[in-house]
Tab-separated table of C-alpha atoms and ligand atoms in Angstrom:
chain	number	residue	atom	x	y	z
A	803	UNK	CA	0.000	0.000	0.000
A	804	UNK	CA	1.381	3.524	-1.038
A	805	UNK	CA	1.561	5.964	1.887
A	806	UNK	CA	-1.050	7.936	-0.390
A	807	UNK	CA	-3.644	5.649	0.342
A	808	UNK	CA	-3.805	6.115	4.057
A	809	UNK	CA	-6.662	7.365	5.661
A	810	UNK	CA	-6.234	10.903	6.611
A	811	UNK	CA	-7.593	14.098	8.634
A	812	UNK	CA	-7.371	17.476	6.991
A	813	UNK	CA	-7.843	20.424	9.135
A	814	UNK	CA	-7.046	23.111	6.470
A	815	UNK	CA	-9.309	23.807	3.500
A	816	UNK	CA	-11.310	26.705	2.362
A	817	UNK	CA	-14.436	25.514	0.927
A	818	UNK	CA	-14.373	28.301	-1.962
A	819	UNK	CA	-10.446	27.226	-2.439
A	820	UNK	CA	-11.405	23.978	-3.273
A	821	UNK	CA	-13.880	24.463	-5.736
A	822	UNK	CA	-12.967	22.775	-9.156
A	823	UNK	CA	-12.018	25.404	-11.742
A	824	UNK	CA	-14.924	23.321	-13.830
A	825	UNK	CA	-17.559	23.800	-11.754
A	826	UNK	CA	-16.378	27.463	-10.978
A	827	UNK	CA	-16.867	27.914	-14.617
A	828	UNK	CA	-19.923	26.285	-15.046
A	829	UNK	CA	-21.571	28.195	-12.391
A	830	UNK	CA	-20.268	31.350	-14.344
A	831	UNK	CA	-22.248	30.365	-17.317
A	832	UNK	CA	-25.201	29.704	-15.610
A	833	UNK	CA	-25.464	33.216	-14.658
A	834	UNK	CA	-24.050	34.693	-17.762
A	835	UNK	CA	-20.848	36.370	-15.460
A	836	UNK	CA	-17.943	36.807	-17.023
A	837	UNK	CA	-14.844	35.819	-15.341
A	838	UNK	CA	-12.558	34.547	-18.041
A	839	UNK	CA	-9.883	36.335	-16.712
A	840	UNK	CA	-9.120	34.048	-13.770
A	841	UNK	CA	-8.608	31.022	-16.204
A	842	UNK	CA	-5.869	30.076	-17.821
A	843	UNK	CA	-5.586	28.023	-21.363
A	844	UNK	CA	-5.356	25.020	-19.824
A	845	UNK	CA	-8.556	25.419	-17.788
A	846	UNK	CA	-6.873	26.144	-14.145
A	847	UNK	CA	-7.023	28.985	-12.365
A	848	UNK	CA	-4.478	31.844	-13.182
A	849	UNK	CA	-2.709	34.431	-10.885
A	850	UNK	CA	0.520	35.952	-10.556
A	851	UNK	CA	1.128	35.940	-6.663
A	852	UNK	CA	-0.253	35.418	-3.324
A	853	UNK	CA	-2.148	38.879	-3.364
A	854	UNK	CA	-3.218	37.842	-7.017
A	855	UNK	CA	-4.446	34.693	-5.468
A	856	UNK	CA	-6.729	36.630	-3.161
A	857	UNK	CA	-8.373	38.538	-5.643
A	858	UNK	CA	-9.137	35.424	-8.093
A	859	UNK	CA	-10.350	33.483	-5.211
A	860	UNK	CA	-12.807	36.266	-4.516
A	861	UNK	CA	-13.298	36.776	-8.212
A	862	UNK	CA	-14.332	32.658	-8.415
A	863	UNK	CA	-16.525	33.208	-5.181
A	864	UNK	CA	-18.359	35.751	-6.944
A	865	UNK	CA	-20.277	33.104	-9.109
A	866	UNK	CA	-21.454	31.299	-5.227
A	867	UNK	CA	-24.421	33.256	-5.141
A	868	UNK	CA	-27.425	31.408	-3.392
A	869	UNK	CA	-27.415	28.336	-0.450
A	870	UNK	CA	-28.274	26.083	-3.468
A	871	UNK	CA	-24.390	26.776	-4.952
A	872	UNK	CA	-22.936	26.107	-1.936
A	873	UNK	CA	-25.223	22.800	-1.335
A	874	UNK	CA	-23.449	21.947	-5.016
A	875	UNK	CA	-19.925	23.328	-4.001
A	876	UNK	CA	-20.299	21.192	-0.910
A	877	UNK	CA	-21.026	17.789	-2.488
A	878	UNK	CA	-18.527	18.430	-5.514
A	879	UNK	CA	-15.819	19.255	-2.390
A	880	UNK	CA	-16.256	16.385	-0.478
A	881	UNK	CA	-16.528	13.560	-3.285
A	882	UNK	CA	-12.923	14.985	-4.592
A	883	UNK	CA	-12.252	14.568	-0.575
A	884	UNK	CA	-13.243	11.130	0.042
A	885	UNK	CA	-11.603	10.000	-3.061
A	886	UNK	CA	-8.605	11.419	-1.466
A	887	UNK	CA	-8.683	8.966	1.142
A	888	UNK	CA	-10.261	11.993	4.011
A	889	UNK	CA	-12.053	10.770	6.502
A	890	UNK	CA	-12.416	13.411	8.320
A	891	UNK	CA	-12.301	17.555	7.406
A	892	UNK	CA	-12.816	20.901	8.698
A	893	UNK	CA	-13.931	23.988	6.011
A	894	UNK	CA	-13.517	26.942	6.126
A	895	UNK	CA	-16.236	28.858	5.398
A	896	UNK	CA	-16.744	32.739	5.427
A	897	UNK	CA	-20.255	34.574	6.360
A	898	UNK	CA	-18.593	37.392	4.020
A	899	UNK	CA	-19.502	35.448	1.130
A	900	UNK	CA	-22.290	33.565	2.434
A	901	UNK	CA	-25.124	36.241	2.894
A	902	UNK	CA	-23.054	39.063	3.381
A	903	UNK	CA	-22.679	38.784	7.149
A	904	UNK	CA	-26.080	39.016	7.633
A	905	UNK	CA	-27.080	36.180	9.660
A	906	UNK	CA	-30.935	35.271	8.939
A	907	UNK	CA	-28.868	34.444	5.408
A	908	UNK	CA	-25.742	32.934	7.171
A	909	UNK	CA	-28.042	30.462	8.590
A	910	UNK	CA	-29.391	29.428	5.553
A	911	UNK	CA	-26.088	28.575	4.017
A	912	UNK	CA	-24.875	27.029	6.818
A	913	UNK	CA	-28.019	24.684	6.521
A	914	UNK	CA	-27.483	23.931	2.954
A	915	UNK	CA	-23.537	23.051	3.627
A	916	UNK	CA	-24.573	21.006	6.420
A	917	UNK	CA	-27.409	18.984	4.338
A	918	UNK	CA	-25.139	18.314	1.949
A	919	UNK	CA	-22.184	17.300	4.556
A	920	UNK	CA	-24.883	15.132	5.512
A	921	UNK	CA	-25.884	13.400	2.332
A	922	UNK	CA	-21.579	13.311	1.507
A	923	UNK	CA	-21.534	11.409	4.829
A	924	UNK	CA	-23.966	8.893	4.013
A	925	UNK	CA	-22.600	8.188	0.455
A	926	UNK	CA	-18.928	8.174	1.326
A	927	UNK	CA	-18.313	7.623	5.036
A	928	UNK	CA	-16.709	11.201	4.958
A	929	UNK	CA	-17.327	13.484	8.227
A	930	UNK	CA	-17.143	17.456	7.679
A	931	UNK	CA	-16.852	20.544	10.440
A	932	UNK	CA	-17.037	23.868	9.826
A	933	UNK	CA	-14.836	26.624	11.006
A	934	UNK	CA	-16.377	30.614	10.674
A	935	UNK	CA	-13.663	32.844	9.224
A	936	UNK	CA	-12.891	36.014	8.912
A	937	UNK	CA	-11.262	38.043	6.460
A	938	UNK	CA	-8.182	39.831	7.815
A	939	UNK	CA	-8.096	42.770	4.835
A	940	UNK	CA	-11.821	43.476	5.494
A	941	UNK	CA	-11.013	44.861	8.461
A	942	UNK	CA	-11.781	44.316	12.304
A	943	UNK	CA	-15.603	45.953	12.500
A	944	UNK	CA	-16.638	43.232	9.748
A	945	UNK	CA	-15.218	40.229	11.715
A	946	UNK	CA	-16.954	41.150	14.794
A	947	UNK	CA	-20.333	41.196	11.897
A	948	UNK	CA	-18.316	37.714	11.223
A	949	UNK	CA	-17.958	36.107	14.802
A	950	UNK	CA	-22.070	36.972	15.839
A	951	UNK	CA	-22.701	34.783	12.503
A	952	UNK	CA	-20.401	32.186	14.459
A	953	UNK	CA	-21.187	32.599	17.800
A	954	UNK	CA	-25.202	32.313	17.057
A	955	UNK	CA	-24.594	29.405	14.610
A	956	UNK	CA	-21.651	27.359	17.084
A	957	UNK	CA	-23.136	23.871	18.166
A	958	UNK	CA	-21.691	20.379	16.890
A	959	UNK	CA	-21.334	21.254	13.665
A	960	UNK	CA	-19.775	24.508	13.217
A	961	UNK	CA	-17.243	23.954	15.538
A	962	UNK	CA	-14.169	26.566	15.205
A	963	UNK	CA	-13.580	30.410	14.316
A	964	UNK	CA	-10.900	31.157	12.909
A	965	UNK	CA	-8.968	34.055	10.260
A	966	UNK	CA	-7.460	33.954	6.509
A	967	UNK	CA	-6.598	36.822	4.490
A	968	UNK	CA	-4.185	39.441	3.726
A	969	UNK	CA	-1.222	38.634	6.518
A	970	UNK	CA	0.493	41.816	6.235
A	971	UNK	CA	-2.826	44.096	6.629
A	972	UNK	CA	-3.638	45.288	10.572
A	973	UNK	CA	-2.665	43.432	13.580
A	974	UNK	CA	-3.824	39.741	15.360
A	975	UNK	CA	-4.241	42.330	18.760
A	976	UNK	CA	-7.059	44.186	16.175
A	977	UNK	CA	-9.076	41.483	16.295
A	978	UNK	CA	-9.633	40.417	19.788
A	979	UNK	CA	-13.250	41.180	20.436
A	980	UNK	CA	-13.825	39.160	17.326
A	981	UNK	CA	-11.836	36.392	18.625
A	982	UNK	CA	-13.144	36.559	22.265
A	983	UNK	CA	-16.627	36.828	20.938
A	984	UNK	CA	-16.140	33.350	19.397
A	985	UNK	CA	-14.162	31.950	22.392
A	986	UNK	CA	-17.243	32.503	24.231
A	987	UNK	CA	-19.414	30.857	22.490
A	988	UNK	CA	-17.096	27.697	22.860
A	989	UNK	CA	-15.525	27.732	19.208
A	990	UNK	CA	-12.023	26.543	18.387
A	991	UNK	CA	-9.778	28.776	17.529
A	992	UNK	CA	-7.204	28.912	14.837
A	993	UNK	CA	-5.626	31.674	12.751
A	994	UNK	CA	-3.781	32.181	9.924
A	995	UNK	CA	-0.005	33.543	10.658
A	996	UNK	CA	3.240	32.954	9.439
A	997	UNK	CA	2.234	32.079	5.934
A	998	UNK	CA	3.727	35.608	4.673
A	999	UNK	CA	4.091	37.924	7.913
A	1000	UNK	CA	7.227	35.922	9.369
A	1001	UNK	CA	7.925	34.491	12.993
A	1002	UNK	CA	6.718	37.689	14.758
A	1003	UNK	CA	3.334	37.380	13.494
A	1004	UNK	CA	3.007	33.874	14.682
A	1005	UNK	CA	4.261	35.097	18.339
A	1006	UNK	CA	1.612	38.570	17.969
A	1007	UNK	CA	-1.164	35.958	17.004
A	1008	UNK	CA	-0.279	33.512	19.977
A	1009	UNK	CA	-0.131	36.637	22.144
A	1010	UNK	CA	-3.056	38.395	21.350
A	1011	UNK	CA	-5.624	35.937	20.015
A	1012	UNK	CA	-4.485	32.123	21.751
A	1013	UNK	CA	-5.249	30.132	19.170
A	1014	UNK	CA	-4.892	26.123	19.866
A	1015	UNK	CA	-4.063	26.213	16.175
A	1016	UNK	CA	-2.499	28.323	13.820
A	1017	UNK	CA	-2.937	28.048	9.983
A	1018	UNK	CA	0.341	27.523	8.069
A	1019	UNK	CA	3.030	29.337	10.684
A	1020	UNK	CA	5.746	27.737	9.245
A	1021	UNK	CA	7.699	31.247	8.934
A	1022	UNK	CA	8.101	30.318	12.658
A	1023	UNK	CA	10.950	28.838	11.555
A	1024	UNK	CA	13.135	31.781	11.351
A	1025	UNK	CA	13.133	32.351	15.027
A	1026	UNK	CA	14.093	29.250	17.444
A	1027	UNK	CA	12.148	31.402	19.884
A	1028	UNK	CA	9.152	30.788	18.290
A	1029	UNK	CA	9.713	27.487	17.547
A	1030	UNK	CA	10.223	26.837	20.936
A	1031	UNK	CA	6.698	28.387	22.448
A	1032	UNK	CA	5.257	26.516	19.848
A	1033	UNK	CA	6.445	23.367	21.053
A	1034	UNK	CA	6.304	24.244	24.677
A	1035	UNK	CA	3.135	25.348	24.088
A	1036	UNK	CA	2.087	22.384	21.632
A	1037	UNK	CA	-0.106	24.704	19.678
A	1038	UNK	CA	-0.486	22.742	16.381
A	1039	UNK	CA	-0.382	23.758	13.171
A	1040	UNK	CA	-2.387	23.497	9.811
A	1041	UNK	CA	0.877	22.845	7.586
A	1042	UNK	CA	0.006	23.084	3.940
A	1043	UNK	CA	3.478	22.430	2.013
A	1044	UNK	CA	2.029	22.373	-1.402
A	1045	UNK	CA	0.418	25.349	-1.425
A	1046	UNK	CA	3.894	27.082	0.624
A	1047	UNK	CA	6.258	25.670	-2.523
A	1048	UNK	CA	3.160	26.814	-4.584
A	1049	UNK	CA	3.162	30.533	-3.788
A	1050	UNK	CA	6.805	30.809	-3.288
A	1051	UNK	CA	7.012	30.920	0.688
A	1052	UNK	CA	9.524	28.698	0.401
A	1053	UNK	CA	11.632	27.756	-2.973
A	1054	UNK	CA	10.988	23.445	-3.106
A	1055	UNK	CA	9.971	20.949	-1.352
A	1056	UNK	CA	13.257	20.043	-0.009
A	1057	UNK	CA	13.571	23.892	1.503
A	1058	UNK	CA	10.304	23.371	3.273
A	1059	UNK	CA	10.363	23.411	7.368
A	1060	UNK	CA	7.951	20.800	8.174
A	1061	UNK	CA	10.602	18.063	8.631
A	1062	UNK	CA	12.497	20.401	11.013
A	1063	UNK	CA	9.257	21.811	13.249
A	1064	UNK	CA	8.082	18.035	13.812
A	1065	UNK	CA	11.642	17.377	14.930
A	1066	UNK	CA	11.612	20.517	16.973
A	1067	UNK	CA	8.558	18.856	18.679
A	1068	UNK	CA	5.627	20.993	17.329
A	1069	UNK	CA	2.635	19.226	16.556
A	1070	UNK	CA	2.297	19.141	12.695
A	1071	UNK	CA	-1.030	18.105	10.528
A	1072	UNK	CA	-1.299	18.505	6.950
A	1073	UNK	CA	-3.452	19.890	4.290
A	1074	UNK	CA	-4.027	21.732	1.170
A	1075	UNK	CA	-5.258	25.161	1.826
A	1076	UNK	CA	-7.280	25.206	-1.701
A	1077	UNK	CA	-5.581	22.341	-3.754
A	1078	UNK	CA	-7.405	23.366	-7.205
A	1079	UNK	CA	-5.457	26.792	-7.081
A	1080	UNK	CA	-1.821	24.892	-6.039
A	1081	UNK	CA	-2.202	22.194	-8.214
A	1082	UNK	CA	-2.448	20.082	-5.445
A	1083	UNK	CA	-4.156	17.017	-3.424
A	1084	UNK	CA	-3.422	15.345	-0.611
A	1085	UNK	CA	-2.342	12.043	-2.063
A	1086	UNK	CA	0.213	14.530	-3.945
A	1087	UNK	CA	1.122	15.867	-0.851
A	1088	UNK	CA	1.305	12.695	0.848
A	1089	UNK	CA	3.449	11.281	-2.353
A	1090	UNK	CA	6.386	14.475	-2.326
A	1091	UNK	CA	6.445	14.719	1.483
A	1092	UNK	CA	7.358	10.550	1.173
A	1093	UNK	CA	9.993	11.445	-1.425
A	1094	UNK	CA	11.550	14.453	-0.266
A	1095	UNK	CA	11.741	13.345	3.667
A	1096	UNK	CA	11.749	9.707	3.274
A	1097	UNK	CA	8.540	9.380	5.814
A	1098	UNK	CA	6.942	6.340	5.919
A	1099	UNK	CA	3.224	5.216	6.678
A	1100	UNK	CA	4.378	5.472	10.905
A	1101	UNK	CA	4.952	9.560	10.433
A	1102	UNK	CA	1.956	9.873	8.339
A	1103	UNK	CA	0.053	7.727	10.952
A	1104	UNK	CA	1.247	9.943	13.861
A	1105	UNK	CA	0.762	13.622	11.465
A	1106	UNK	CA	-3.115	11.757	10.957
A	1107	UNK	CA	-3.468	11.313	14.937
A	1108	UNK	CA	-2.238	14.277	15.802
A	1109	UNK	CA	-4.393	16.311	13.565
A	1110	UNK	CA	-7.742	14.343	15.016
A	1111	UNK	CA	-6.733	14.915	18.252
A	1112	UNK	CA	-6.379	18.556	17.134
A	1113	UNK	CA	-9.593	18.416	15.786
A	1114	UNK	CA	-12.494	21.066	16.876
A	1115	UNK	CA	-15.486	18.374	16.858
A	1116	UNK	CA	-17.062	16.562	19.826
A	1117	UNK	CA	-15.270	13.452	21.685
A	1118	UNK	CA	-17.578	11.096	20.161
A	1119	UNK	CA	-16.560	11.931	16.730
A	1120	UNK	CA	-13.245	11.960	17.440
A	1121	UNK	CA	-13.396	8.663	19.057
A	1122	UNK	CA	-14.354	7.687	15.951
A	1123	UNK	CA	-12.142	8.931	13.466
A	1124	UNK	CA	-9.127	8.117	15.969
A	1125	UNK	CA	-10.752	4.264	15.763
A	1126	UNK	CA	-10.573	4.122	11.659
A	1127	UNK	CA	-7.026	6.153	11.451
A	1128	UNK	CA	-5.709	3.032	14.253
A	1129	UNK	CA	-7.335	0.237	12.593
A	1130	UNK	CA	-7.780	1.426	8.431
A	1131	UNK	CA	-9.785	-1.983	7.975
A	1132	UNK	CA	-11.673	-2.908	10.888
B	981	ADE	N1	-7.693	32.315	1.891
B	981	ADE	C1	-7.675	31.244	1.099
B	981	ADE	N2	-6.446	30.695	1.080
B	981	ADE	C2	-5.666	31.446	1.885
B	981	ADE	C3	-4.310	31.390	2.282
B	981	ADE	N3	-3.480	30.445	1.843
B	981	ADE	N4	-3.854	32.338	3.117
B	981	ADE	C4	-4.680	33.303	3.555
B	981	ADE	N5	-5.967	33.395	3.222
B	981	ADE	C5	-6.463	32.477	2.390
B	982	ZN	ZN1	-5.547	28.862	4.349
């Protein structure tokens, strides 16, 4: 058996990020929108650079318009998903694009997700979570708009709060009442740092916002320091080295610090961040991190427990998942 065929946890995916370019562009002819531009000649989606990305991702989100899309986004997500071997996921999912913030319409996309998490679940075994996020370059007064939608839709299902976006706009420490808001209401809490603002944004989001998890933070790495509270700390992360190699944080595979942070003793779990827009999956990911590291199926076993154990859901479920990632064929 090929370490790609493992059964695996992914804590790391935005829901719009791993929409299939086809679908994206089906859903643009639907509604007669044009968004050619974000396509390249070979049918993929096209950008130049990280803050590129951003703007094609919300260009491609434009076409999500009604619950119904995401109820379609949602199934097309998760069969790509299961066929990756996932047993168990956590989305992203953004009340910014889902209603507008406004949450009589949050709730009705969060409904349609769910329904179709559901139906996913009974066709493929596959078990989704969703985590509220805001957007960092929209600014702190629409993520508090952001964590009510959370905090008045947290329960079993949506099960974590956390932040993507623009790194280097504003500070974690902006963001607090957002965060606390969604502490309250007994939400997870990860953010995204140290994808492009270096090791002093992961310490400024550990300071100010205490996340148990922190999306990418690999630029930890250029301060032991960090590395160390991490550890100490065992806050995990969401690493995502295909889309890192992807978008130039680091230069290959071979340059990338996940190898080094698990030996460091931080708690490591992988995923693909929006695999359509890397040119990614996690069987990829599972295949280059074999090759370039020489892990076997052990380390990917341990990554797989460590990121349920991480996970945001209820014991039950996790007792679960733990149960299938200890015993693949029972
Ligand atoms: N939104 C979607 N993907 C993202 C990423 N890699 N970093 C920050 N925000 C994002
Ligand atoms: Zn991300």
């Amino acid at each position: 058996m090929s370490v790609a065929d493992l059964p695996k946890v992914e804590l790391h995916l935005h829901l719009e990020g791993a929409a299939p370019p086809g679908f994206i562009r089906g859903l643009a002819a639907e509604k007669r929108l044009d968004i050619s531009h974000i396509f390249a000649p070979d049918g993929g989606y096209s950008y130049r650079d990280f803050w590129h990305f951003l703007e094609v991702y919300e260009a491609a989100t434009s076409t999500l318009k009604t619950p119904e899309d995401y109820h379609r986004l949602t199934l097309a997500v998760l069969e790509e998903s299961a066929g990756q071997g996932v047993v168990y996921c956590e989305t992203f999912l953004s009340p910014d694009f889902c209603g507008g913030r406004d949450l009589g319409a949050w709730r009705e996309y969060l409904h349609a997700i769910q329904e179709a998490a559901g139906i996913a679940e009974a066709r493929d075994g596959i078990v989704l979570r969703g985590i509220v996020t805001c957007i960092r370059h929209f600014g702190p007064e629409k993520a508090k708009e952001t964590a009510l939608c959370a905090a008045e839709t947290a329960g079993d299902w949506l099960v974590g709060f956390g932040m993507g976006g623009d790194e280097r706009k504003g500070k974690p420490g902006d963001f607090c009442y957002a965060f606390d808001m969604a502490r309250e209401a007994g939400l997870g809490i990860t953010v995204h740092a140290g994808e492009w603002g270096g090791a002093a944004s992961v310490r400024d989001a550990m300071v100010a916002l205490r996340p148990a998890r922190i999306g990418h933070g690999v630029q930890a790495i250029e301060e032991p320091a960090v590395v160390e509270r991490l550890a100490q700390e065992q806050v995990v992360l969401e690493v995502c080295p295909g889309s890192n190699v992807f978008l130039g944080v680091f230069p290959s595979w071979e340059a990338h610090p996940v190898q080094t942070l698990r030996d460091a003793g931080v708690p490591v779990t992988l995923s693909t961040d929006d695999p359509p827009f890397f040119k990614t999956s996690l069987r990829v990911e599972y295949d280059r991190l074999a090759e370039t590291f020489g892990w076997e199926a052990e380390d990917f076993r341990q990554i797989n427990l460590a990121a349920a154990n991480a996970a945001f859901c209820d014991e039950e479920t996790r007792a679960r998942v733990l149960k299938i990632l200890e015993a693949p064929d029972a």
